[in-house]
XYZ file of C-alpha atoms in Angstrom:
710
model
C -22.592 -42.826 -5.694
C -25.439 -40.487 -6.624
C -24.888 -37.558 -8.972
C -25.428 -35.127 -6.089
C -22.894 -36.889 -3.888
C -20.393 -37.001 -6.733
C -20.768 -33.248 -7.334
C -20.324 -32.578 -3.613
C -17.091 -34.589 -3.521
C -15.719 -32.821 -6.595
C -16.594 -29.386 -5.241
C -15.051 -30.195 -1.875
C -11.822 -31.365 -3.485
C -11.669 -28.282 -5.672
C -12.152 -26.104 -2.595
C -9.379 -27.914 -0.717
C -7.017 -27.578 -3.684
C -7.707 -23.855 -3.859
C -7.228 -23.568 -0.105
C -3.872 -25.343 -0.297
C -2.745 -22.873 -2.925
C -3.858 -20.002 -0.720
C -1.845 -21.365 2.207
C 1.386 -21.305 0.249
C 1.091 -17.657 -0.727
C 3.674 -16.353 -3.078
C 5.142 -19.789 -3.747
C 5.139 -22.475 -6.371
C 5.566 -22.697 -10.105
C 3.412 -23.062 -13.125
C 3.769 -24.296 -16.671
C 4.804 -21.825 -19.292
C 2.142 -19.949 -21.139
C 1.180 -22.122 -24.124
C 0.390 -19.252 -26.465
C 2.741 -18.843 -29.418
C 5.582 -16.442 -28.753
C 5.682 -13.491 -31.143
C 9.208 -12.824 -32.329
C 10.276 -9.414 -33.626
C 13.783 -8.576 -34.712
C 15.040 -5.196 -33.446
C 17.335 -3.600 -36.030
C 18.050 0.071 -36.719
C 16.321 2.075 -39.386
C 17.848 5.438 -40.129
C 15.268 6.174 -42.825
C 13.068 7.706 -40.095
C 15.771 9.931 -38.586
C 14.094 13.038 -39.983
C 10.615 12.135 -38.746
C 8.737 14.012 -36.049
C 10.573 14.169 -32.683
C 7.801 12.218 -30.992
C 5.673 9.604 -32.696
C 2.465 8.495 -31.095
C 1.754 4.772 -30.962
C -1.928 3.915 -31.072
C -2.922 0.532 -29.730
C -5.140 -1.170 -32.290
C -8.431 -2.479 -31.027
C -9.053 -5.201 -33.588
C -5.706 -6.373 -34.980
C -3.973 -9.378 -33.377
C -0.441 -9.120 -31.967
C 2.296 -8.843 -34.569
C 4.213 -12.082 -35.034
C 7.352 -12.634 -37.059
C 8.583 -16.132 -36.337
C 11.729 -15.698 -38.408
C 12.939 -12.749 -36.345
C 15.026 -13.502 -33.237
C 13.550 -11.858 -30.182
C 15.608 -9.174 -28.455
C 17.210 -7.674 -31.580
C 16.242 -4.290 -32.922
C 14.123 -4.069 -36.105
C 12.532 -0.961 -37.491
C 9.480 -0.058 -35.480
C 6.766 0.919 -37.903
C 4.101 3.032 -36.301
C 1.455 5.455 -37.397
C 2.868 8.967 -37.721
C 1.077 12.267 -38.139
C 2.423 14.722 -40.685
C 2.276 18.493 -40.437
C -1.103 18.569 -42.081
C -2.516 16.301 -39.446
C -3.195 13.320 -41.758
C -2.186 9.830 -40.768
C 0.541 8.324 -42.911
C 2.323 4.993 -42.831
C 6.091 4.604 -42.509
C 7.476 3.858 -45.925
C 9.290 0.824 -44.596
C 6.176 -0.698 -43.076
C 5.260 -2.669 -46.136
C 8.801 -3.764 -46.995
C 10.389 -6.236 -44.546
C 13.730 -5.703 -46.270
C 13.651 -1.949 -45.712
C 16.141 -2.046 -42.855
C 19.681 -0.745 -42.732
C 22.649 -1.166 -40.467
C 23.269 1.137 -37.478
C 24.566 4.637 -38.014
C 28.261 4.645 -38.800
C 29.506 6.728 -35.884
C 28.552 7.521 -32.322
C 28.919 11.207 -33.094
C 26.331 11.063 -35.858
C 23.713 9.254 -33.798
C 24.371 11.437 -30.774
C 23.807 14.533 -32.882
C 20.523 13.135 -34.179
C 19.430 12.189 -30.673
C 20.270 15.669 -29.449
C 17.636 17.006 -31.821
C 15.097 14.562 -30.421
C 15.561 14.843 -26.656
C 17.640 17.560 -25.032
C 20.336 16.722 -22.519
C 19.086 16.113 -19.007
C 21.305 18.965 -17.835
C 19.276 21.335 -19.997
C 16.058 20.114 -18.402
C 17.025 20.830 -14.812
C 14.251 22.915 -13.147
C 15.227 26.347 -11.875
C 13.801 25.498 -8.444
C 13.462 22.053 -6.841
C 10.001 20.617 -7.338
C 7.634 20.683 -4.383
C 6.562 17.445 -2.745
C 3.199 17.553 -4.515
C 4.849 18.258 -7.886
C 7.287 15.364 -7.471
C 4.487 13.061 -6.431
C 2.280 14.091 -9.342
C 5.088 13.756 -11.874
C 6.085 10.311 -10.609
C 2.496 9.075 -10.763
C 2.189 10.347 -14.335
C 5.531 8.773 -15.294
C 4.626 5.329 -14.056
C 1.225 5.528 -15.726
C 2.851 6.218 -19.108
C 5.554 3.591 -18.614
C 2.995 0.931 -17.725
C 0.876 1.791 -20.753
C 3.938 1.493 -22.997
C 4.916 -1.885 -21.508
C 1.395 -3.190 -22.045
C 1.393 -1.971 -25.640
C 4.802 -3.562 -26.198
C 3.517 -6.830 -24.737
C 0.442 -6.717 -26.924
C 2.570 -6.190 -30.017
C 5.257 -8.758 -29.174
C 3.204 -11.378 -27.369
C 5.318 -11.376 -24.190
C 6.281 -9.067 -21.366
C 9.801 -7.632 -21.724
C 12.754 -8.708 -19.578
C 15.594 -6.713 -17.949
C 18.016 -7.465 -20.804
C 15.358 -7.321 -23.497
C 17.701 -6.144 -26.264
C 20.545 -8.526 -27.079
C 23.541 -8.589 -29.362
C 23.712 -10.949 -32.315
C 25.530 -13.324 -29.999
C 22.613 -13.333 -27.538
C 24.277 -11.176 -24.880
C 21.915 -8.700 -23.122
C 23.061 -5.184 -23.953
C 20.162 -2.784 -23.328
C 17.197 -2.521 -20.975
C 13.535 -3.022 -21.763
C 13.278 0.727 -21.159
C 15.042 1.177 -24.497
C 12.819 -1.457 -26.114
C 9.610 0.427 -25.220
C 10.844 3.821 -26.477
C 8.707 3.664 -29.650
C 5.618 3.055 -27.505
C 6.412 6.162 -25.481
C 6.786 8.177 -28.679
C 10.595 8.166 -28.986
C 11.034 6.101 -32.140
C 13.889 8.234 -33.467
C 15.845 8.034 -30.219
C 15.276 4.288 -30.196
C 16.847 3.989 -33.648
C 20.128 5.497 -32.435
C 21.044 2.641 -30.093
C 23.456 -0.077 -31.180
C 22.161 -3.464 -29.940
C 25.574 -5.064 -30.459
C 27.286 -2.748 -27.997
C 26.887 -2.755 -24.183
C 24.768 -0.032 -22.609
C 27.943 1.703 -21.385
C 29.909 1.241 -24.595
C 31.352 4.223 -26.425
C 28.329 4.627 -28.706
C 25.430 3.887 -26.345
C 26.944 5.731 -23.378
C 26.571 9.032 -25.254
C 22.802 8.514 -25.317
C 22.435 8.219 -21.541
C 21.929 11.958 -21.133
C 18.984 11.801 -23.563
C 16.898 10.032 -20.928
C 13.185 10.506 -21.725
C 11.152 12.547 -19.256
C 9.105 9.481 -18.330
C 12.177 7.803 -16.805
C 13.562 10.879 -15.054
C 13.513 10.960 -11.256
C 11.633 14.098 -10.078
C 14.055 14.246 -7.147
C 17.391 14.112 -9.017
C 17.034 14.893 -12.738
C 19.990 12.726 -13.774
C 20.568 9.717 -16.016
C 19.457 7.148 -13.451
C 15.868 5.970 -13.213
C 13.864 4.704 -10.257
C 11.254 2.959 -12.415
C 12.172 -0.719 -12.423
C 10.500 -4.007 -13.101
C 10.375 -6.511 -10.212
C 12.800 -9.241 -11.320
C 12.432 -12.702 -9.821
C 11.418 -16.050 -11.238
C 7.726 -15.636 -10.310
C 7.562 -11.912 -11.167
C 6.706 -10.451 -14.547
C 10.334 -9.431 -15.117
C 11.635 -12.841 -14.051
C 13.115 -15.623 -16.165
C 9.829 -16.989 -17.476
C 8.435 -15.649 -20.711
C 4.896 -14.516 -19.879
C 2.285 -13.531 -22.413
C -0.670 -11.183 -21.893
C -2.885 -14.151 -21.024
C -0.274 -15.937 -18.937
C -0.774 -14.045 -15.660
C -2.444 -16.672 -13.528
C -3.217 -14.280 -10.673
C -4.814 -11.898 -13.158
C -3.310 -8.671 -14.492
C -5.434 -6.637 -12.078
C -3.787 -8.387 -9.105
C -0.141 -8.379 -10.281
C 2.405 -5.569 -10.025
C 4.033 -4.651 -13.337
C 6.452 -1.822 -12.513
C 7.451 -0.003 -9.324
C 9.312 3.131 -8.232
C 12.248 2.102 -6.024
C 14.217 4.167 -3.529
C 17.229 6.141 -4.727
C 19.858 3.620 -3.604
C 18.426 1.097 -6.081
C 18.110 3.465 -9.051
C 20.035 2.373 -12.182
C 21.180 4.018 -15.414
C 18.065 3.997 -17.538
C 19.567 1.971 -20.413
C 21.255 -0.572 -18.156
C 19.729 -4.079 -18.364
C 19.129 -4.289 -14.631
C 15.966 -4.169 -12.502
C 14.703 -4.614 -8.937
C 15.821 -8.070 -7.899
C 13.610 -7.764 -4.835
C 13.926 -11.213 -3.231
C 17.707 -10.809 -3.118
C 16.841 -8.537 -0.167
C 13.741 -7.974 1.845
C 11.015 -6.777 -0.501
C 10.316 -3.669 1.562
C 13.966 -2.663 1.840
C 14.031 -0.642 -1.357
C 10.473 0.716 -1.441
C 8.496 3.556 0.091
C 11.085 6.064 1.295
C 10.786 8.459 -1.659
C 7.120 9.240 -1.112
C 6.951 8.687 2.641
C 3.677 6.761 2.738
C 4.441 4.031 0.221
C 5.855 3.128 -3.173
C 4.233 4.282 -6.401
C 3.641 1.327 -8.716
C 1.325 0.099 -11.458
C -0.728 -3.060 -11.796
C -0.375 -5.059 -14.989
C -3.604 -3.503 -16.244
C -1.814 -0.141 -16.265
C -3.653 1.211 -13.221
C -1.324 3.253 -10.963
C -1.320 2.420 -7.265
C 0.397 3.249 -4.012
C 1.801 0.232 -2.171
C 1.532 1.371 1.454
C 4.513 1.200 3.776
C 2.518 -0.824 6.288
C 2.117 -3.671 3.795
C 3.674 -6.924 4.940
C 6.443 -8.751 3.087
C 4.018 -11.550 2.261
C 1.397 -9.169 0.875
C 4.000 -7.605 -1.409
C 5.224 -11.030 -2.500
C 1.663 -12.009 -3.364
C 1.170 -8.819 -5.370
C 4.433 -9.163 -7.307
C 4.099 -12.835 -8.216
C 2.061 -13.753 -11.293
C 1.375 -17.364 -10.347
C -2.017 -18.411 -9.003
C -0.776 -19.505 -5.606
C -2.080 -16.923 -3.174
C -5.548 -15.729 -4.149
C -4.740 -12.199 -2.965
C -6.770 -9.462 -4.631
C -5.396 -6.034 -5.475
C -7.781 -4.383 -3.029
C -5.700 -5.751 -0.137
C -2.828 -3.406 -1.055
C -4.202 -0.866 -3.494
C -4.247 2.717 -2.301
C -4.977 5.733 -4.516
C -2.008 8.007 -5.207
C -3.020 11.228 -3.498
C -1.239 14.312 -4.792
C -2.286 17.153 -2.521
C -2.654 15.026 0.594
C 0.548 14.884 2.617
C 1.913 11.414 2.978
C 3.449 11.546 6.431
C 1.457 11.172 9.612
C 0.134 14.455 10.943
C 2.100 14.318 14.161
C 5.415 14.097 12.307
C 4.700 17.299 10.406
C 3.459 19.119 13.478
C 6.712 18.421 15.272
C 8.418 20.755 12.802
C 5.886 23.561 13.218
C 5.293 23.829 16.959
C 7.445 23.910 20.052
C 8.334 20.461 21.424
C 5.895 19.224 24.064
C 6.862 17.282 27.191
C 7.032 13.567 26.516
C 3.865 12.412 28.280
C 1.687 9.449 27.286
C -1.317 10.259 25.109
C -4.326 8.629 26.804
C -6.148 8.343 23.475
C -3.391 6.437 21.693
C -3.294 2.665 22.291
C -0.354 1.068 24.021
C 2.536 -0.010 21.798
C 0.810 -2.110 19.172
C 3.945 -3.230 17.372
C 6.061 -4.663 20.166
C 5.465 -8.086 21.602
C 4.761 -8.663 25.276
C 7.428 -7.443 27.694
C 8.357 -11.041 28.378
C 9.388 -11.308 24.713
C 11.378 -8.129 23.969
C 11.689 -7.098 20.328
C 15.433 -7.765 20.231
C 14.739 -11.444 21.040
C 12.313 -11.926 18.171
C 13.440 -13.291 14.822
C 13.610 -11.204 11.653
C 10.924 -11.930 9.086
C 12.362 -14.350 6.503
C 13.078 -12.961 3.058
C 10.453 -13.468 0.395
C 12.823 -15.738 -1.539
C 13.278 -17.921 1.555
C 9.525 -18.191 2.012
C 9.062 -19.043 -1.652
C 11.554 -21.881 -1.272
C 9.352 -23.511 1.386
C 6.444 -23.938 -1.046
C 7.286 -27.329 -2.514
C 8.125 -28.775 0.900
C 4.819 -27.536 2.316
C 2.894 -29.091 -0.551
C 4.681 -32.402 -0.158
C 4.045 -32.575 3.580
C 0.438 -31.404 3.787
C -1.247 -31.926 0.407
C -2.431 -35.463 1.139
C -3.843 -34.590 4.565
C -5.742 -31.643 3.137
C -7.171 -33.519 0.166
C -10.251 -34.855 1.969
C -10.116 -32.866 5.239
C -13.312 -31.337 6.562
C -13.479 -28.068 8.517
C -12.823 -29.701 11.900
C -9.838 -31.623 10.554
C -8.371 -28.482 8.978
C -8.732 -26.656 12.295
C -6.970 -29.530 14.069
C -4.177 -29.428 11.512
C -3.809 -25.682 12.107
C -3.291 -26.316 15.833
C -0.713 -28.965 15.021
C 1.130 -26.522 12.743
C 1.371 -23.996 15.570
C 3.068 -26.528 17.829
C 5.402 -27.618 15.042
C 6.419 -24.019 14.359
C 7.660 -23.577 17.925
C 9.729 -26.756 17.599
C 11.502 -25.624 14.385
C 14.427 -23.838 16.019
C 16.704 -23.983 12.967
C 14.175 -23.312 10.196
C 12.858 -19.776 10.553
C 11.286 -19.695 7.102
C 9.555 -23.002 7.741
C 8.204 -21.833 11.105
C 6.956 -18.576 9.608
C 5.255 -20.431 6.744
C 3.643 -22.895 9.137
C 2.144 -20.104 11.244
C 0.901 -18.305 8.139
C -0.659 -21.525 6.850
C -2.198 -22.260 10.256
C -3.817 -18.822 10.324
C -5.266 -19.360 6.855
C -6.484 -22.878 7.613
C -8.200 -21.842 10.824
C -9.713 -18.801 9.144
C -11.316 -20.843 6.374
C -12.458 -23.422 8.921
C -14.231 -20.655 10.882
C -12.090 -21.238 13.998
C -11.301 -17.709 15.172
C -9.636 -18.832 18.400
C -7.140 -21.025 16.565
C -6.503 -18.340 13.941
C -5.775 -15.808 16.694
C -3.510 -18.344 18.390
C -1.452 -18.770 15.203
C -1.286 -15.020 14.647
C -0.146 -14.298 18.204
C 2.462 -17.045 17.946
C 3.855 -15.329 14.847
C 3.938 -12.003 16.701
C 5.769 -13.601 19.604
C 8.399 -15.278 17.404
C 8.934 -12.800 14.571
C 9.412 -9.063 14.096
C 6.029 -8.521 12.492
C 3.750 -5.554 13.086
C 1.057 -6.605 15.544
C -1.478 -4.095 14.253
C -1.095 -5.239 10.641
C -1.344 -8.883 11.643
C -4.575 -8.210 13.550
C -6.081 -6.166 10.735
C -5.221 -8.795 8.129
C -6.697 -11.572 10.264
C -9.959 -9.756 10.988
C -10.389 -8.742 7.347
C -9.678 -12.257 6.049
C -11.890 -13.899 8.682
C -14.730 -11.505 7.946
C -14.560 -12.199 4.208
C -14.380 -15.962 4.684
C -17.075 -16.308 7.342
C -19.346 -13.287 7.030
C -22.326 -15.384 6.040
C -22.055 -17.881 8.900
C -23.893 -17.724 12.211
C -22.164 -15.676 14.888
C -22.337 -18.438 17.482
C -20.607 -20.870 15.139
C -17.580 -18.694 14.401
C -17.105 -16.924 17.724
C -18.895 -13.679 16.981
C -18.435 -12.198 20.451
C -14.689 -12.822 20.366
C -14.535 -11.189 16.937
C -16.374 -8.097 18.181
C -14.101 -7.755 21.217
C -10.935 -7.961 19.152
C -12.434 -5.679 16.496
C -13.012 -2.954 19.095
C -9.341 -2.968 20.069
C -8.133 -3.048 16.463
C -10.466 -0.217 15.422
C -9.175 1.851 18.339
C -5.632 1.285 17.110
C -6.766 2.019 13.536
C -8.028 5.448 14.553
C -4.608 6.214 16.043
C -2.988 5.057 12.773
C -5.383 7.062 10.532
C -6.454 3.734 9.012
C -10.118 4.720 8.827
C -10.991 2.718 5.718
C -9.981 -0.692 7.051
C -11.315 0.174 10.499
C -14.698 0.831 8.900
C -14.591 -2.539 7.109
C -13.798 -4.336 10.356
C -16.708 -2.544 12.043
C -18.961 -3.832 9.249
C -17.797 -7.416 9.813
C -18.204 -7.015 13.581
C -21.790 -5.882 13.025
C -22.334 -8.915 10.790
C -21.045 -11.237 13.505
C -23.485 -9.800 16.029
C -25.971 -11.967 14.174
C -29.443 -12.099 15.687
C -28.406 -9.580 18.351
C -27.571 -6.841 15.844
C -30.611 -4.874 16.979
C -29.217 -4.375 20.500
C -27.269 -1.307 21.647
C -23.910 -2.788 20.658
C -25.151 -3.425 17.142
C -26.575 0.088 16.922
C -23.255 1.611 17.992
C -21.279 -0.570 15.576
C -23.478 0.607 12.732
C -23.015 4.226 13.799
C -19.274 3.646 14.148
C -19.051 2.531 10.511
C -20.607 5.800 9.418
C -18.419 7.929 11.675
C -15.236 6.220 10.496
C -16.176 7.072 6.926
C -16.728 10.698 7.971
C -13.367 10.689 9.767
C -11.669 9.446 6.612
C -13.055 12.450 4.743
C -11.692 14.790 7.426
C -8.312 13.076 7.186
C -8.160 13.599 3.417
C -9.029 17.286 3.692
C -6.567 17.788 6.526
C -3.744 16.555 4.303
C -4.108 19.629 2.110
C -3.909 21.901 5.139
C -0.907 19.986 6.429
C 0.981 20.513 3.169
C 0.195 24.237 3.431
C 1.373 24.292 7.030
C 4.663 22.705 6.022
C 5.297 25.393 3.451
C 4.087 28.202 5.718
C 4.101 27.383 9.463
C 2.444 30.736 10.150
C -0.693 29.970 8.143
C -3.399 30.286 10.808
C -6.183 28.741 8.753
C -4.113 25.630 7.969
C -3.024 25.378 11.617
C -6.654 25.431 12.719
C -7.641 22.763 10.177
C -4.886 20.382 11.295
C -5.560 21.167 14.959
C -9.270 20.378 14.549
C -8.451 16.986 13.033
C -5.954 16.078 15.753
C -8.130 17.200 18.654
C -11.647 16.512 17.445
C -11.181 13.389 15.295
C -8.036 11.738 16.663
C -8.409 12.868 20.267
C -4.740 13.918 20.315
C -5.165 17.138 22.272
C -1.520 17.315 23.214
C -0.447 17.765 19.585
C -3.561 19.603 18.387
C -4.118 22.288 21.034
C -0.999 24.336 20.128
C -2.325 24.531 16.572
C -5.834 25.497 17.654
C -4.206 28.282 19.671
C -3.144 29.775 16.293
C -6.726 29.760 14.971
C -8.228 32.711 13.105
C -11.368 32.315 15.254
C -10.908 34.368 18.393
C -13.140 32.202 20.574
C -11.416 28.962 19.627
C -7.979 30.541 19.815
C -8.575 31.936 23.332
C -10.121 28.704 24.573
C -7.236 26.591 23.282
C -4.728 28.944 24.887
C -6.572 28.778 28.223
C -6.742 24.985 28.018
C -3.005 24.808 27.349
C -2.214 27.137 30.239
C -4.350 25.185 32.710
C -5.995 26.731 35.790
C -5.386 26.567 39.523
C -8.729 27.121 41.230
C -11.717 24.771 40.763
C -13.861 27.756 39.680
C -11.393 28.562 36.869
C -11.353 24.909 35.849
C -15.161 24.925 35.794
C -15.067 28.005 33.576
C -12.934 26.208 30.984
C -15.346 23.260 31.064
C -18.291 25.613 30.482
C -16.542 27.218 27.521
C -15.930 23.849 25.838
C -19.562 22.891 26.520
C -20.765 26.142 24.991
C -18.605 25.546 21.922
C -20.064 22.061 21.528
C -23.581 23.563 21.503
C -22.527 25.963 18.737
C -20.926 23.247 16.598
C -23.109 21.512 14.019
C -20.784 18.679 12.957
C -21.300 15.611 15.110
C -17.629 14.615 15.340
C -16.538 18.099 16.434
C -19.494 18.563 18.795
C -18.760 15.261 20.505
C -15.060 16.077 20.907
C -15.788 19.511 22.454
C -18.238 17.908 24.858
C -15.749 15.172 25.774
C -13.152 17.850 26.515
C -15.657 19.670 28.681
C -16.389 16.443 30.567
C -12.696 16.029 31.339
C -12.595 19.523 32.884
C -15.949 19.025 34.697
C -14.605 15.858 36.311
C -11.476 17.714 37.437
C -13.573 20.569 38.868
C -16.072 18.248 40.551
C -13.321 16.568 42.553
C -12.091 19.915 43.913
C -15.299 21.909 44.338
C -16.900 22.188 47.792
C -20.589 21.410 48.133
C -22.133 24.298 46.250
C -24.244 25.270 43.277
C -21.091 25.070 41.159
C -20.629 21.430 42.139
C -24.282 20.649 41.383
C -23.847 22.366 38.027
C -20.808 20.199 37.219
C -22.681 17.061 38.293
C -25.657 17.922 36.096
C -23.434 18.387 33.061
C -21.664 15.089 33.697
C -25.015 13.298 33.995
C -26.250 14.882 30.769
C -23.089 13.873 28.944
C -23.435 10.289 30.162
C -26.953 10.034 28.775
C -26.151 11.489 25.342
C -25.350 9.332 22.343
C -21.738 9.090 21.230
C -21.219 10.800 17.860
C -17.480 10.445 17.190
C -15.346 7.369 16.399
C -13.324 7.637 19.602
C -16.376 8.092 21.815
C -18.167 5.191 20.147
C -15.202 2.846 20.499
C -14.827 3.744 24.178
C -18.541 3.112 24.800
C -18.301 -0.215 22.972
C -15.244 -1.159 25.024
C -17.111 -0.449 28.246
C -20.087 -2.544 27.180
C -17.960 -5.450 25.937
C -15.460 -5.377 28.803
C -12.529 -4.661 26.474
C -9.283 -3.199 27.811
C -8.199 -0.619 25.237
C -4.827 -0.115 26.921
C -3.740 -3.716 26.301
C -1.234 -4.378 23.535
C -2.481 -5.994 20.358
C 0.592 -8.200 20.409
C -1.077 -10.617 22.808
C 0.709 -13.414 24.591
C 0.441 -16.831 22.963
C 1.412 -18.861 26.005
C -1.265 -17.223 28.181
C -3.887 -18.736 25.892
C -2.460 -22.171 26.673
């Protein structure tokens, strides 16, 4: 075998091995981190009881992690950190140089409680006079999790391993206190930390008295009590699982692994209790996302805060929480910035509380139900998505069954195997987790083989069988396929089919305010146009990318106005801002017109009111059309100008049908002809033009029907 051939074989086998790992997302096991485990004994040191109330811990940049092999991990030693005296000079704790300078715990609970009272006031004394606003709660929670993550990372650096739920143990090895107590010195609460008795349970007579001294960083902005919502995800493949993981032991990479997360209130625990979020015991999403409305605030293991969106799938969350290199999922798949001033809920939900209810009529600009499967497969007949723990349990079986066949498989053979997996999934009546895993693996195999048709087939089979969100499944497939095959020729990977599906998904994305991912899909669709990218479809796809980015900016700004409108429904400027977004960007005139009718601009206000009222005679209808056309001529922003013109066209068409042969009818016809010749300048208009050119039915459900493809 030549050197070149040998290299090709090795590379191909490495690629297949990586692909097999990607198929079994969120599953598998790895060897323990080989780095030496730093052991530090946690004992109490009352010598520092009169030190400053808060002591800052500076992470050294050059020194290696502290290691004390003769100190059992999980017990409480003195924590010696740099302190700043009243003069501002750095001084070293007197005990730092003397390993014997430790003493036994304070003699009585009363004594330690009194000392702690001087350090952190009771939570009852820190109750705000007025409940915090939504933005204040959101901002405080984001700041809390940022500080907590930084403290955990510093603790890990110092001790050589990430903490565990029962990090502090008694001399007999029984977990007594949470890691939240263990990181107190790294949050600046060294003196409070010294008051805890590691040999007593968290709710024992001594330690229970310290519950009310909960540090601000652990306090829920909603409740202000002794329970905390900031928990570590606890499962065998998570950072707070059974394995001892060092800073260099995160196989997925710290930037791609969730460290700590804010859970919903029903899963909050007393802050000193050695208990965390045992997510796979339930569905991962069950305890996340309700506090903030649009997702769960969390932090990656690098310390970077993030928002895990509510539309994330169970598998995506599992991939983000696990530290093992078995999924290949990057943080960018889930990461969303934590917006403070931007309202989390969808605009329509907030508007429902500020305007009179409208008649329940279909919105022609919102796609048909994208989440339900075809009518022949009603939602109640579909299977629930298996729990993450159930899916993880299928990993070893999947490897055993398919590893050998994948070892030397080429692209065509992997595509054939994907088709076989789809058929097998339908036959597995008693193994829901196995069927779900097979369809997920089939989608991944076909995607990496460049077989879009087979990948779509596997995805639609999953939608038919399981209660998954059809929109999310389509978005995930198009994004993954674009990343895996963006450099290949369009004809090879089914570029036309990709473009057609992308048009429908982008249309649904506009309805869901998912402008960022819609823009990415438009970019991939343009890439798959290949040599034909210079034609009109390619030109419109390129323009659509730009307009989706503009729409995202409008969406962000509208969030501020929406928050204002919630607090003050009579705010005319905020009502106009939200109304403009709904009507001009989203095309949701039914929800937006009542808000535009509150506008501070007399012309817009009167026009919106007239549009809402409707007109009887064709001449009055024509007059409304003319007014929208005139407004479009006065508007400089392309998105708004296009929307006003589209509204005028709707009224011109209505007038044209009713007008007798006359100059008025010729006028309406001329305007309709002019509108048809103009370039589309808004996301909705562009998508509709693309759909017409590509023969795409925008009213069809994204759920698809698997059996129709057969």
